[in-house]
PDB file of C-alpha atoms in Angstrom:
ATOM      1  CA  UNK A   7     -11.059 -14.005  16.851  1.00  0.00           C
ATOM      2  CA  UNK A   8     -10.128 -11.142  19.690  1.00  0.00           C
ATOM      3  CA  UNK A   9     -13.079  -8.963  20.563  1.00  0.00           C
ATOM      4  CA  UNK A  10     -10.941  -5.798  19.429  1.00  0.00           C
ATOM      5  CA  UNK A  11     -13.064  -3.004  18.055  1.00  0.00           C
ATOM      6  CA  UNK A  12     -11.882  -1.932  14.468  1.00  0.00           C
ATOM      7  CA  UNK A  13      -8.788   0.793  13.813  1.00  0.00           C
ATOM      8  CA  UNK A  14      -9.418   4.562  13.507  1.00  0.00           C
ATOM      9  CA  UNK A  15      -7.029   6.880  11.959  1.00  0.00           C
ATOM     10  CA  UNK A  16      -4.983   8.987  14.867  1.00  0.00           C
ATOM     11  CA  UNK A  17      -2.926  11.675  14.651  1.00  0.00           C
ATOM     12  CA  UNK A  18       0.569  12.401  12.550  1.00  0.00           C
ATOM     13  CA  UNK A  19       3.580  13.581  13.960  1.00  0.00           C
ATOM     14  CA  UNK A  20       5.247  15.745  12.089  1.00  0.00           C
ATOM     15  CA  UNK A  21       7.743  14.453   9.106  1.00  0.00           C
ATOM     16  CA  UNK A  22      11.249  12.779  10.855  1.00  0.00           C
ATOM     17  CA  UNK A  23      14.646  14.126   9.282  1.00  0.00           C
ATOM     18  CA  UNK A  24      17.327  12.545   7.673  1.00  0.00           C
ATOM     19  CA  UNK A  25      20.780  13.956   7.711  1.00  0.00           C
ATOM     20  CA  UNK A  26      21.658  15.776   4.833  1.00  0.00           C
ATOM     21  CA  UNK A  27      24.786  13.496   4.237  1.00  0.00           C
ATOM     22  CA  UNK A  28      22.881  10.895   3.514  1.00  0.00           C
ATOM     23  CA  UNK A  29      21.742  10.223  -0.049  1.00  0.00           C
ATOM     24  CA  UNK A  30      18.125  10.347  -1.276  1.00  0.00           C
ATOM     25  CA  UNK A  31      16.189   8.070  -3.592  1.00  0.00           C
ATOM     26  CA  UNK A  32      15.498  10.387  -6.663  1.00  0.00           C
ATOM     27  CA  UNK A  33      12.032  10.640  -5.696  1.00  0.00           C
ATOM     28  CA  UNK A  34      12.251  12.360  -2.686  1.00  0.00           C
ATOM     29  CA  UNK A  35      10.330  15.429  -3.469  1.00  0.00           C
ATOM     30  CA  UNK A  36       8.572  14.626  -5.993  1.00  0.00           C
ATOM     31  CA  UNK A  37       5.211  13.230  -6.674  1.00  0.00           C
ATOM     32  CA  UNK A  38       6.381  10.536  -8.506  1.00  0.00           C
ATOM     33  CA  UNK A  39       8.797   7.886  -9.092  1.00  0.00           C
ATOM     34  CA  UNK A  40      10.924   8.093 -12.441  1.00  0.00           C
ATOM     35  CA  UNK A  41       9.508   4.948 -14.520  1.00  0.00           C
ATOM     36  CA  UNK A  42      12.646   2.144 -14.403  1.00  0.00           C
ATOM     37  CA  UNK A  43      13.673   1.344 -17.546  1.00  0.00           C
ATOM     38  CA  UNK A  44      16.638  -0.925 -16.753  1.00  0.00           C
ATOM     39  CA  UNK A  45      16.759  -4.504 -16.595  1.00  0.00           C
ATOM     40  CA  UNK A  46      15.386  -7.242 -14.017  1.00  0.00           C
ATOM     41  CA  UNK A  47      18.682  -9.079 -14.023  1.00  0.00           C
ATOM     42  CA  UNK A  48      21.320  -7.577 -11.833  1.00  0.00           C
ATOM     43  CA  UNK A  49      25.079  -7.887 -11.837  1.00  0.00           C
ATOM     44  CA  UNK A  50      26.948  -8.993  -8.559  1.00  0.00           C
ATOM     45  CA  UNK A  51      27.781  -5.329  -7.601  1.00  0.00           C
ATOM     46  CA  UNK A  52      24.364  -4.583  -7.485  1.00  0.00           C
ATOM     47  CA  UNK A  53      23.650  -7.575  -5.638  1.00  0.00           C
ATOM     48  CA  UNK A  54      25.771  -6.896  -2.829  1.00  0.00           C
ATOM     49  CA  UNK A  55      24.777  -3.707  -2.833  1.00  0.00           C
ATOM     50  CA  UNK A  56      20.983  -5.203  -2.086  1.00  0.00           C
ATOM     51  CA  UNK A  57      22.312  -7.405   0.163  1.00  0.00           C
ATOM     52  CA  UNK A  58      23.833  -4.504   2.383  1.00  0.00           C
ATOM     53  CA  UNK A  59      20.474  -2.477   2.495  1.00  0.00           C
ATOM     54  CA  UNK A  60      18.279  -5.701   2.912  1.00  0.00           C
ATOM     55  CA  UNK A  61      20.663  -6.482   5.931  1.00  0.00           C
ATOM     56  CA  UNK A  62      20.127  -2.784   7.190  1.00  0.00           C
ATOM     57  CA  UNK A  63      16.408  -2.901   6.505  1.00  0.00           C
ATOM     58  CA  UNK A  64      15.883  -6.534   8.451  1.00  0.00           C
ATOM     59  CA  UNK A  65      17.826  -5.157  11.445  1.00  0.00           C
ATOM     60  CA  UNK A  66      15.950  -1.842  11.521  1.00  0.00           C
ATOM     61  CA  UNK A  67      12.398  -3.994  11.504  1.00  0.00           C
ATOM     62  CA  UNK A  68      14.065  -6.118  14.281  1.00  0.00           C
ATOM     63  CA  UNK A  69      14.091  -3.390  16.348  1.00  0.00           C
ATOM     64  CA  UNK A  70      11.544  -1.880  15.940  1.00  0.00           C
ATOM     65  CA  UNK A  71       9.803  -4.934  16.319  1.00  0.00           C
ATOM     66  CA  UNK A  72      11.640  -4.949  19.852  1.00  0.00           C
ATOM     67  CA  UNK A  73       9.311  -2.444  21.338  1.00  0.00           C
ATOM     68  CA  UNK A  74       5.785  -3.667  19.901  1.00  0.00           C
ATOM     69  CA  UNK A  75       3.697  -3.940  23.365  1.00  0.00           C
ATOM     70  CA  UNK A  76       0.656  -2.929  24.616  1.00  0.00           C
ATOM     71  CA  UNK A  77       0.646   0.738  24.943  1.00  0.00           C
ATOM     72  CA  UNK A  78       3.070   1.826  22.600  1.00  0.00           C
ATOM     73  CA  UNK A  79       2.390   4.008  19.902  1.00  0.00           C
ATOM     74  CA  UNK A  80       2.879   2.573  15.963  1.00  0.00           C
ATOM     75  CA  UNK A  81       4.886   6.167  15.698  1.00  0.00           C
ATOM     76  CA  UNK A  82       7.075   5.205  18.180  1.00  0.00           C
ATOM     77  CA  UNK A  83       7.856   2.417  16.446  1.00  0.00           C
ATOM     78  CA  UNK A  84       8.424   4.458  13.509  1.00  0.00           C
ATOM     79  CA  UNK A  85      11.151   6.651  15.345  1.00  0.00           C
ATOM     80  CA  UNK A  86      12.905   3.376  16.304  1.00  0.00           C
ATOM     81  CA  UNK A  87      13.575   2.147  12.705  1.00  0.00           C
ATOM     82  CA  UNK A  88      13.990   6.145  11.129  1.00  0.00           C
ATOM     83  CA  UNK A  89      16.831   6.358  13.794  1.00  0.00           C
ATOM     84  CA  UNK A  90      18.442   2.777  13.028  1.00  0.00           C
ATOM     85  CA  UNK A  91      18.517   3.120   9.411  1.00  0.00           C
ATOM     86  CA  UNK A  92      20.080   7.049   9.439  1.00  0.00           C
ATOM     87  CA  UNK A  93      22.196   5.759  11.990  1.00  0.00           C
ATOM     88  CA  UNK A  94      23.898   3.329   9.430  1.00  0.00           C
ATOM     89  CA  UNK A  95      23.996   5.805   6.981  1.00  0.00           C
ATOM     90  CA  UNK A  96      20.541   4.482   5.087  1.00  0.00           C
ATOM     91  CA  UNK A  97      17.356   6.588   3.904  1.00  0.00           C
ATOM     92  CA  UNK A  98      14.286   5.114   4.820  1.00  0.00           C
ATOM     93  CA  UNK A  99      12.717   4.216   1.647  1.00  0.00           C
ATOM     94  CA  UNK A 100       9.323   4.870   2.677  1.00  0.00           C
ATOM     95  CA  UNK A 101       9.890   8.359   3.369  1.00  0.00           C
ATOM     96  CA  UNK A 102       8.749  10.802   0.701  1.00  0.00           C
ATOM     97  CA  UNK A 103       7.748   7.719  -1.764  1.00  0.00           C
ATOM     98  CA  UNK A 104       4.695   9.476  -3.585  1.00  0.00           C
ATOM     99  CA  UNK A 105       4.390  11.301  -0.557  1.00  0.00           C
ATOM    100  CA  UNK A 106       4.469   8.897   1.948  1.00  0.00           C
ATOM    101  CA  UNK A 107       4.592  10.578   5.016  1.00  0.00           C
ATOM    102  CA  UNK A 108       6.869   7.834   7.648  1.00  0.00           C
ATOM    103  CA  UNK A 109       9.885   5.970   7.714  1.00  0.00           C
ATOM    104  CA  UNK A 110       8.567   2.852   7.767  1.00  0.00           C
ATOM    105  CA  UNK A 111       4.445   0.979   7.460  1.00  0.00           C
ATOM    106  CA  UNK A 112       2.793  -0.133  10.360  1.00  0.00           C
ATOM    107  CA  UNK A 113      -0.762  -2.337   9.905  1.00  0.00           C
ATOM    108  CA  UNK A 114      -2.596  -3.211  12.433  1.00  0.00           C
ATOM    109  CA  UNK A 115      -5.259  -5.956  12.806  1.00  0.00           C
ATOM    110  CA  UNK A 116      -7.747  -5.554   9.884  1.00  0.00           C
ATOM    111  CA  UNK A 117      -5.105  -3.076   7.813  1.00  0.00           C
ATOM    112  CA  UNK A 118      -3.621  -5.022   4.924  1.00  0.00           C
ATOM    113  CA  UNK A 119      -0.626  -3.263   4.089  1.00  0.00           C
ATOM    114  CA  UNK A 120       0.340   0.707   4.043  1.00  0.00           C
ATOM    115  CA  UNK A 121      -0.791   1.822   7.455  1.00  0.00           C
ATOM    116  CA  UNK A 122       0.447   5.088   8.001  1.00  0.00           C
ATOM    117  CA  UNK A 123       2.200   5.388  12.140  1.00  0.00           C
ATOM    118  CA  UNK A 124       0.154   7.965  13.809  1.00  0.00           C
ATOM    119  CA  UNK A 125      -0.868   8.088  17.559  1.00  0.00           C
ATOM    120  CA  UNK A 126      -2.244   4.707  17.140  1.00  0.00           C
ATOM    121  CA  UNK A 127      -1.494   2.739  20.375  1.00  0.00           C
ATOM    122  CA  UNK A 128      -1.051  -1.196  20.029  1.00  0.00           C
ATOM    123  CA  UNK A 129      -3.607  -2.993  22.577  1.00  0.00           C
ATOM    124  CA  UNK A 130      -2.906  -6.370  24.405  1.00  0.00           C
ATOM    125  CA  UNK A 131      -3.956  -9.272  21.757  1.00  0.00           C
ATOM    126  CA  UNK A 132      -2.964  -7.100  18.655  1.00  0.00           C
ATOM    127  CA  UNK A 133      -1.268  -8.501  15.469  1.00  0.00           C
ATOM    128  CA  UNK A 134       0.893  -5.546  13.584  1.00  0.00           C
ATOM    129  CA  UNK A 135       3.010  -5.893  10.588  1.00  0.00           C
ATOM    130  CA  UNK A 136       6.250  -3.476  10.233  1.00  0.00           C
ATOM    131  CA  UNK A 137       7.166  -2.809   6.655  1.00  0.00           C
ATOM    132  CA  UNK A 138      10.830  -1.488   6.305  1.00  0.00           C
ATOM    133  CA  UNK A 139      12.587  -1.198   3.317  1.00  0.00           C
ATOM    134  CA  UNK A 140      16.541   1.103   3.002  1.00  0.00           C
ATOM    135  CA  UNK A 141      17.950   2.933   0.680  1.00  0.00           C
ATOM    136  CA  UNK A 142      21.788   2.551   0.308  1.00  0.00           C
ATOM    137  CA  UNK A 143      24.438   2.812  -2.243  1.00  0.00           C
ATOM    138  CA  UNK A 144      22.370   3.428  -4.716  1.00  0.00           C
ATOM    139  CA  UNK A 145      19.395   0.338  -4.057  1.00  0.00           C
ATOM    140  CA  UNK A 146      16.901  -0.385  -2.125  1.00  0.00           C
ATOM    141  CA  UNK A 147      16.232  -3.725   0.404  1.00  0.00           C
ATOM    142  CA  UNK A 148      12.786  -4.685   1.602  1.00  0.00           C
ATOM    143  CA  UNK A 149      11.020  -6.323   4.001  1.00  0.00           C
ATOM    144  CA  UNK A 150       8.596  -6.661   6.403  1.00  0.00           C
ATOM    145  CA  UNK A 151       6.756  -9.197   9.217  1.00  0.00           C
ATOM    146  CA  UNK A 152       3.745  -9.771  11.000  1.00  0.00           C
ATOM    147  CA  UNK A 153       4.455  -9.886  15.146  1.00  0.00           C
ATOM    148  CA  UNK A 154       2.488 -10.814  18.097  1.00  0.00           C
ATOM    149  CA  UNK A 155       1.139  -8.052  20.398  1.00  0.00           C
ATOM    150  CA  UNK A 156       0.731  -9.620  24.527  1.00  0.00           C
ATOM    151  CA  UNK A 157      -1.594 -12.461  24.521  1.00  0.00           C
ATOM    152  CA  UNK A 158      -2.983 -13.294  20.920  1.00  0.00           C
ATOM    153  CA  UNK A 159      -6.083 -15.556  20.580  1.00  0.00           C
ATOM    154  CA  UNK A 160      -5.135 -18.571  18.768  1.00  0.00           C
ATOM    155  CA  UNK A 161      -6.830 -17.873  15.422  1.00  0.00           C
ATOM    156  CA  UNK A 162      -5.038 -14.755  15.220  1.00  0.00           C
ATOM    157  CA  UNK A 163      -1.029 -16.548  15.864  1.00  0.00           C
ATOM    158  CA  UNK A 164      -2.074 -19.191  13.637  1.00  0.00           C
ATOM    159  CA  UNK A 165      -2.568 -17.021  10.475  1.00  0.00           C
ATOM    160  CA  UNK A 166       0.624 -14.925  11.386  1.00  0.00           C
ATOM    161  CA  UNK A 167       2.232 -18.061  11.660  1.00  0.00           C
ATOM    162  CA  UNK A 168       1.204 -19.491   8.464  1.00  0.00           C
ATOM    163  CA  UNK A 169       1.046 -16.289   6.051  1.00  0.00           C
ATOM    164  CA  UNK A 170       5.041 -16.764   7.411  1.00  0.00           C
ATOM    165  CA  UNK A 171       5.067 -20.583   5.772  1.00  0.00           C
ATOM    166  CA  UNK A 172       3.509 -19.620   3.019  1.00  0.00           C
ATOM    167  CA  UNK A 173       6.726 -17.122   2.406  1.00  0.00           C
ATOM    168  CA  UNK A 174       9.061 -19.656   2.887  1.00  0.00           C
ATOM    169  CA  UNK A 175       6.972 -21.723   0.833  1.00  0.00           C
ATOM    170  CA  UNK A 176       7.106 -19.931  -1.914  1.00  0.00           C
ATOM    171  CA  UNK A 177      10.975 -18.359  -1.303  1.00  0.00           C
ATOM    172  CA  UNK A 178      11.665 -22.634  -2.083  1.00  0.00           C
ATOM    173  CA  UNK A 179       9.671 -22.553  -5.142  1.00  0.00           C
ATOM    174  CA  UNK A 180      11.957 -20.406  -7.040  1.00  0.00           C
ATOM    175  CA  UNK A 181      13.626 -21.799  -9.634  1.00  0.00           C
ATOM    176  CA  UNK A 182      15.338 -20.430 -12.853  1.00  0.00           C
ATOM    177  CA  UNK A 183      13.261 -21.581 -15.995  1.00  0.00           C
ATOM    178  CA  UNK A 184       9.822 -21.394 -13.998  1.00  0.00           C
ATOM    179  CA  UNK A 185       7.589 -18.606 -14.553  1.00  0.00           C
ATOM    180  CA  UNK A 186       7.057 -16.285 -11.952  1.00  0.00           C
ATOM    181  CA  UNK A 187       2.933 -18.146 -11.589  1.00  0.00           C
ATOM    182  CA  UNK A 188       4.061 -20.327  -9.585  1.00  0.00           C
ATOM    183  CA  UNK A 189       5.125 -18.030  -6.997  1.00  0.00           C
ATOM    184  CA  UNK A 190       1.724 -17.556  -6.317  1.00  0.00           C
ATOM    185  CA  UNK A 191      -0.195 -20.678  -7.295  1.00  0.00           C
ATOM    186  CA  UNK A 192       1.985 -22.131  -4.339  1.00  0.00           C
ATOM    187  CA  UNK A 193       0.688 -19.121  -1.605  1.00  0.00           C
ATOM    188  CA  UNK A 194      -2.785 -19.820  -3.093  1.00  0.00           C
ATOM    189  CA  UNK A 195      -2.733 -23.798  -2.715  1.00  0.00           C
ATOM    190  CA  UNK A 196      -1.679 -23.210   1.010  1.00  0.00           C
ATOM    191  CA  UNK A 197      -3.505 -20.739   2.082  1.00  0.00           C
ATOM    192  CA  UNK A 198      -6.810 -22.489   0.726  1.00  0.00           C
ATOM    193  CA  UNK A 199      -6.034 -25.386   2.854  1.00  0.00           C
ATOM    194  CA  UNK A 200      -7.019 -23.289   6.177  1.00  0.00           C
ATOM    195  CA  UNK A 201     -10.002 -21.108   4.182  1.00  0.00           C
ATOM    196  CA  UNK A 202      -7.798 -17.925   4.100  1.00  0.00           C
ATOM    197  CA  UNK A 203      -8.143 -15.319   1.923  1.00  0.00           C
ATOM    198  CA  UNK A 204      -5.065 -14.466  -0.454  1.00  0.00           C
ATOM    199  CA  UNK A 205      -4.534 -10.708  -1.009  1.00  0.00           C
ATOM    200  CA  UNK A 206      -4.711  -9.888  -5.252  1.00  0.00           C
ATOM    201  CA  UNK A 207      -4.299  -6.324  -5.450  1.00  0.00           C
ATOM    202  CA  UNK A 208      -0.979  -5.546  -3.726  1.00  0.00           C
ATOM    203  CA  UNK A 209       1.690  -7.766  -4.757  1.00  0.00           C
ATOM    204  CA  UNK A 210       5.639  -8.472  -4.555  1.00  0.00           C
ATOM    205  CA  UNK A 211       7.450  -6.204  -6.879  1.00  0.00           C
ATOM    206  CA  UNK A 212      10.703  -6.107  -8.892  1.00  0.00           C
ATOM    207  CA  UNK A 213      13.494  -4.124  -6.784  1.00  0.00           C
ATOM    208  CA  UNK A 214      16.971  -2.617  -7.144  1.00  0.00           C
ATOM    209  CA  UNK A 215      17.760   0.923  -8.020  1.00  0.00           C
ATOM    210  CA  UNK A 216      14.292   1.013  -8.151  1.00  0.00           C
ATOM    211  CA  UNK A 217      11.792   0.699  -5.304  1.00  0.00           C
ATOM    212  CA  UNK A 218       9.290  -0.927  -7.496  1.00  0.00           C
ATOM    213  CA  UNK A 219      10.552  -1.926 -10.442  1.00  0.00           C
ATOM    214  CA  UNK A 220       7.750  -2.599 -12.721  1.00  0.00           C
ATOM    215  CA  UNK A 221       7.913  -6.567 -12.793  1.00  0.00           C
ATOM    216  CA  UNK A 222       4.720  -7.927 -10.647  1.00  0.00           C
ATOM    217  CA  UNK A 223       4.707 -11.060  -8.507  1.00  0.00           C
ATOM    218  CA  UNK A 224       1.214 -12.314  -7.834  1.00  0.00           C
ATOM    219  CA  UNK A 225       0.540 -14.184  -4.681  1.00  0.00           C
ATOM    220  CA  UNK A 226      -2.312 -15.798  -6.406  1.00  0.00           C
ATOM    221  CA  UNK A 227      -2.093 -18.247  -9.426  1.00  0.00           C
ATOM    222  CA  UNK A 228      -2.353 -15.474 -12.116  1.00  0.00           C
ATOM    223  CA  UNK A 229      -2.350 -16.712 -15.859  1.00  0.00           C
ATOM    224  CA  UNK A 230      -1.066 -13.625 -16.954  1.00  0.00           C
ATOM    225  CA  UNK A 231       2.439 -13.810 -14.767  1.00  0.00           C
ATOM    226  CA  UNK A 232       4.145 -15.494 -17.173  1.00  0.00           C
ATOM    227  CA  UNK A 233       7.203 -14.173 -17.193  1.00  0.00           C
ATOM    228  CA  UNK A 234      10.180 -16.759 -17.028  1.00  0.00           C
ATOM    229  CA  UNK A 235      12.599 -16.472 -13.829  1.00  0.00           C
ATOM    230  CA  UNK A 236      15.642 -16.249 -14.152  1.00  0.00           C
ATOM    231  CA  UNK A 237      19.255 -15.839 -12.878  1.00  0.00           C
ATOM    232  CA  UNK A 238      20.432 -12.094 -11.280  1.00  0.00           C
ATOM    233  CA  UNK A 239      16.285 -11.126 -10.920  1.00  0.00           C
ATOM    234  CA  UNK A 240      15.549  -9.439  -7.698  1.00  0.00           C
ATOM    235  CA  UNK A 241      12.010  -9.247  -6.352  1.00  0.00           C
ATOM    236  CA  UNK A 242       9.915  -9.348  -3.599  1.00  0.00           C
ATOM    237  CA  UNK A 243       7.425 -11.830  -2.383  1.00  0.00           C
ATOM    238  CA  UNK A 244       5.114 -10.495   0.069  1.00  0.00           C
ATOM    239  CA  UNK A 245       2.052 -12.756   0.744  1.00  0.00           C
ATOM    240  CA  UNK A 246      -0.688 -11.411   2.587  1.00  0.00           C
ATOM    241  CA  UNK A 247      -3.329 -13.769   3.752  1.00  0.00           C
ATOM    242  CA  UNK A 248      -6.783 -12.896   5.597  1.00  0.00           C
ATOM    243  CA  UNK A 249      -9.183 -14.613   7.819  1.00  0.00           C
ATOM    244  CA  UNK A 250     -11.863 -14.206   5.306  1.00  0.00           C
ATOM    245  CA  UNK A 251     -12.287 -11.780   1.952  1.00  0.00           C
ATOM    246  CA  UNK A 252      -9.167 -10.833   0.115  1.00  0.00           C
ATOM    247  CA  UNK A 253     -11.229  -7.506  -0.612  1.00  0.00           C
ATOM    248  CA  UNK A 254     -10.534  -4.439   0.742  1.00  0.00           C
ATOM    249  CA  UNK A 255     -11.570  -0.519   1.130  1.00  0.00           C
ATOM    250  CA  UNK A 256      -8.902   1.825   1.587  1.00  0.00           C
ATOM    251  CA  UNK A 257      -8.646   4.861   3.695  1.00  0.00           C
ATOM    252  CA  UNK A 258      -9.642   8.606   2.679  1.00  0.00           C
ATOM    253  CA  UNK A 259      -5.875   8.858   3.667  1.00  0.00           C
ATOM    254  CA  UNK A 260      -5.061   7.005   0.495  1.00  0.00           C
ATOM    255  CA  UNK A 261      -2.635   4.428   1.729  1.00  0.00           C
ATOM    256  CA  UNK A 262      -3.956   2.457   4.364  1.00  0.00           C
ATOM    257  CA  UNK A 263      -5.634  -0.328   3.106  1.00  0.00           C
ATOM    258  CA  UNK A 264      -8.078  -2.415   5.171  1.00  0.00           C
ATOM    259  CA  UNK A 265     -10.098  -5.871   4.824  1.00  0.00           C
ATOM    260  CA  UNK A 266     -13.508  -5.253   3.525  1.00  0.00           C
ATOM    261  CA  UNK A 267     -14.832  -6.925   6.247  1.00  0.00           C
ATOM    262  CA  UNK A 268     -12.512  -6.492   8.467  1.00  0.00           C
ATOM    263  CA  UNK A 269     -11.198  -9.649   9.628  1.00  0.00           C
ATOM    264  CA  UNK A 270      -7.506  -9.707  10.433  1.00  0.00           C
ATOM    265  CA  UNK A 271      -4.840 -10.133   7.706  1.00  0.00           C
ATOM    266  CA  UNK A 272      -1.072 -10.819   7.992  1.00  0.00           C
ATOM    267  CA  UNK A 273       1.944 -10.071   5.460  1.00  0.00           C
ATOM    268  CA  UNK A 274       5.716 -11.228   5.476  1.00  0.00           C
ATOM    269  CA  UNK A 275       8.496 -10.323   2.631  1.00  0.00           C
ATOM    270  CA  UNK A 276      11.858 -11.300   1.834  1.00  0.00           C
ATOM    271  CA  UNK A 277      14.000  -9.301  -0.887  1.00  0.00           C
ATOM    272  CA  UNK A 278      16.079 -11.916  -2.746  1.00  0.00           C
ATOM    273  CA  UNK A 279      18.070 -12.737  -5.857  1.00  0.00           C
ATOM    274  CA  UNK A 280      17.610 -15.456  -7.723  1.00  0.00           C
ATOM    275  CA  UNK A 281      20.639 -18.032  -8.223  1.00  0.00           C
ATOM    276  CA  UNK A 282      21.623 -20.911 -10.556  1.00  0.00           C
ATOM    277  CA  UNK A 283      19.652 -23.195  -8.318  1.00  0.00           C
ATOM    278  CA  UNK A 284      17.138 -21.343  -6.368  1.00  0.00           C
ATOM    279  CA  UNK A 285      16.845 -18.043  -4.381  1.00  0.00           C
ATOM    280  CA  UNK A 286      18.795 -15.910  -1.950  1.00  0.00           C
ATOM    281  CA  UNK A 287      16.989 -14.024   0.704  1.00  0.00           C
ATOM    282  CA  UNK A 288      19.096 -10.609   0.839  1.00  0.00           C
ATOM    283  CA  UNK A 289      16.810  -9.069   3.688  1.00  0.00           C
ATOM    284  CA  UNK A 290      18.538 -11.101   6.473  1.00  0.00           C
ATOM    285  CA  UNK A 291      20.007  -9.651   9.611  1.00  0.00           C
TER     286      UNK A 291
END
């Protein structure tokens, strides 16, 4: 694995605008989310909807992702995607959820998920994950991937490359009548074949109105995630995999969450909807 030495926090800019035309989440100022009570299965309306800020979201990672080199600054890649998404008329999701302080996550290395862009500056055999998610007509779209920073050692690209399989993996096992165990339980089974660690404390979520909705997806086989899939549900899945514990400590920042021993991890996520016969990824650009 690269030589790097391990992440420090840096510094904050301060907090990026949105234009005032442009509608917020209802938790924007606030410490809290409003609990969702609605349901898991959505009509087509709201579907589309997703599908509109999931194509806004994957486009704003995608360029973001455009300036991740050695020498840049996670911030700046922060200002890239805040300026796409108001641009095309979207809050960034991230911004203001329980006091999240950036548009969109940035994790570096040995961060998990939740790494808060700062003054950090990406170094020449790097891994970084960029976590977007968009808020539009009235629902959220989420996503995120894991990208390559210069030259990568080969143990790095390989888990980026294969925490990535194990998404598409499990995007194929979706099926309506299935629980949602099986979700995980087919993350777990592949990510054991290469001795990687499988992330059980931050998980795929529901989504719609709601950023998270209250329905959990496991990327581990959990016998408690028994709830039955089934047409019009929206979720994430969101596997993160490590080079070796799937513990973690997490910053005095209260967000940034980092491997307990600090190997390097990797995430990717799709939004989707599941169909009659399967799933539809709505975070596509």
């Amino acid at each position: 694995m690269s030589g790097q030495s391990l992440l420090v926090p840096g510094e904050l800019s301060p907090a990026r605008s949105v234009p005032a035309a442009i509608r917020r989440p209802e938790y924007v100022g606030k410490p809290a989310p409003t609990p969702y009570s609605g349901p898991e299965v959505q009509d087509s309306d709201t579907v589309e909807r997703m599908r509109v800020a999931g194509r806004i979201a994957a486009r704003a990672m995608e360029e973001a992702a455009k300036h991740i080199a050695p020498g840049v600054t996670t911030d700046a890649l922060d200002r890239v995607a805040h300026e796409y998404m108001c641009d095309h008329g979207a809050y960034p999701s991230t911004l203001g959820y329980r006091g999240f302080p950036k548009s969109l996550c940035a994790s570096v290395n040995e961060v998990i998920c939740h790494g808060i862009p700062d003054s950090t500056v990406l170094r020449d055999g790097d891994i970084v994950n960029l976590d977007v998610t968009a808020y539009i007509g009235g629902v959220h779209g989420d996503n995120n991937a894991t990208y390559l920073c210069g030259e990568v050692d080969d143990e790095s690209r390989l888990l980026v490359e294969r925490t990535r399989e194990s998404l598409n993996r499990a995007v194929k096992a979706v099926k309506p009548g299935r629980q949602i165990n099986v979700i995980g339980r087919v993350i777990e089974s592949y990510a054991k074949r290469f001795g990687y660690g499988v992330v059980r404390d931050f998980t795929g979520h529901g989504i719609n109105s709601s950023f998270h909705s209250g329905l959990i997806i496991p990327h581990y086989d959990s016998p408690h995630a028994t709830t039955v899939i089934q047409p019009g549900m929206t979720f994430t899945i969101e596997p993160m995999l490590t080079l070796g514990t799937h513990e973690y400590d997490m910053w005095e920042d209260g967000w940034t969450v980092v491997t307990k021993d600090r190997k390097r991890t990797a995430q990717f996520e799709h939004t989707l909807v599941v169909t009659e016969t399967g799933a539809d990824i709505l975070t596509l650009p």
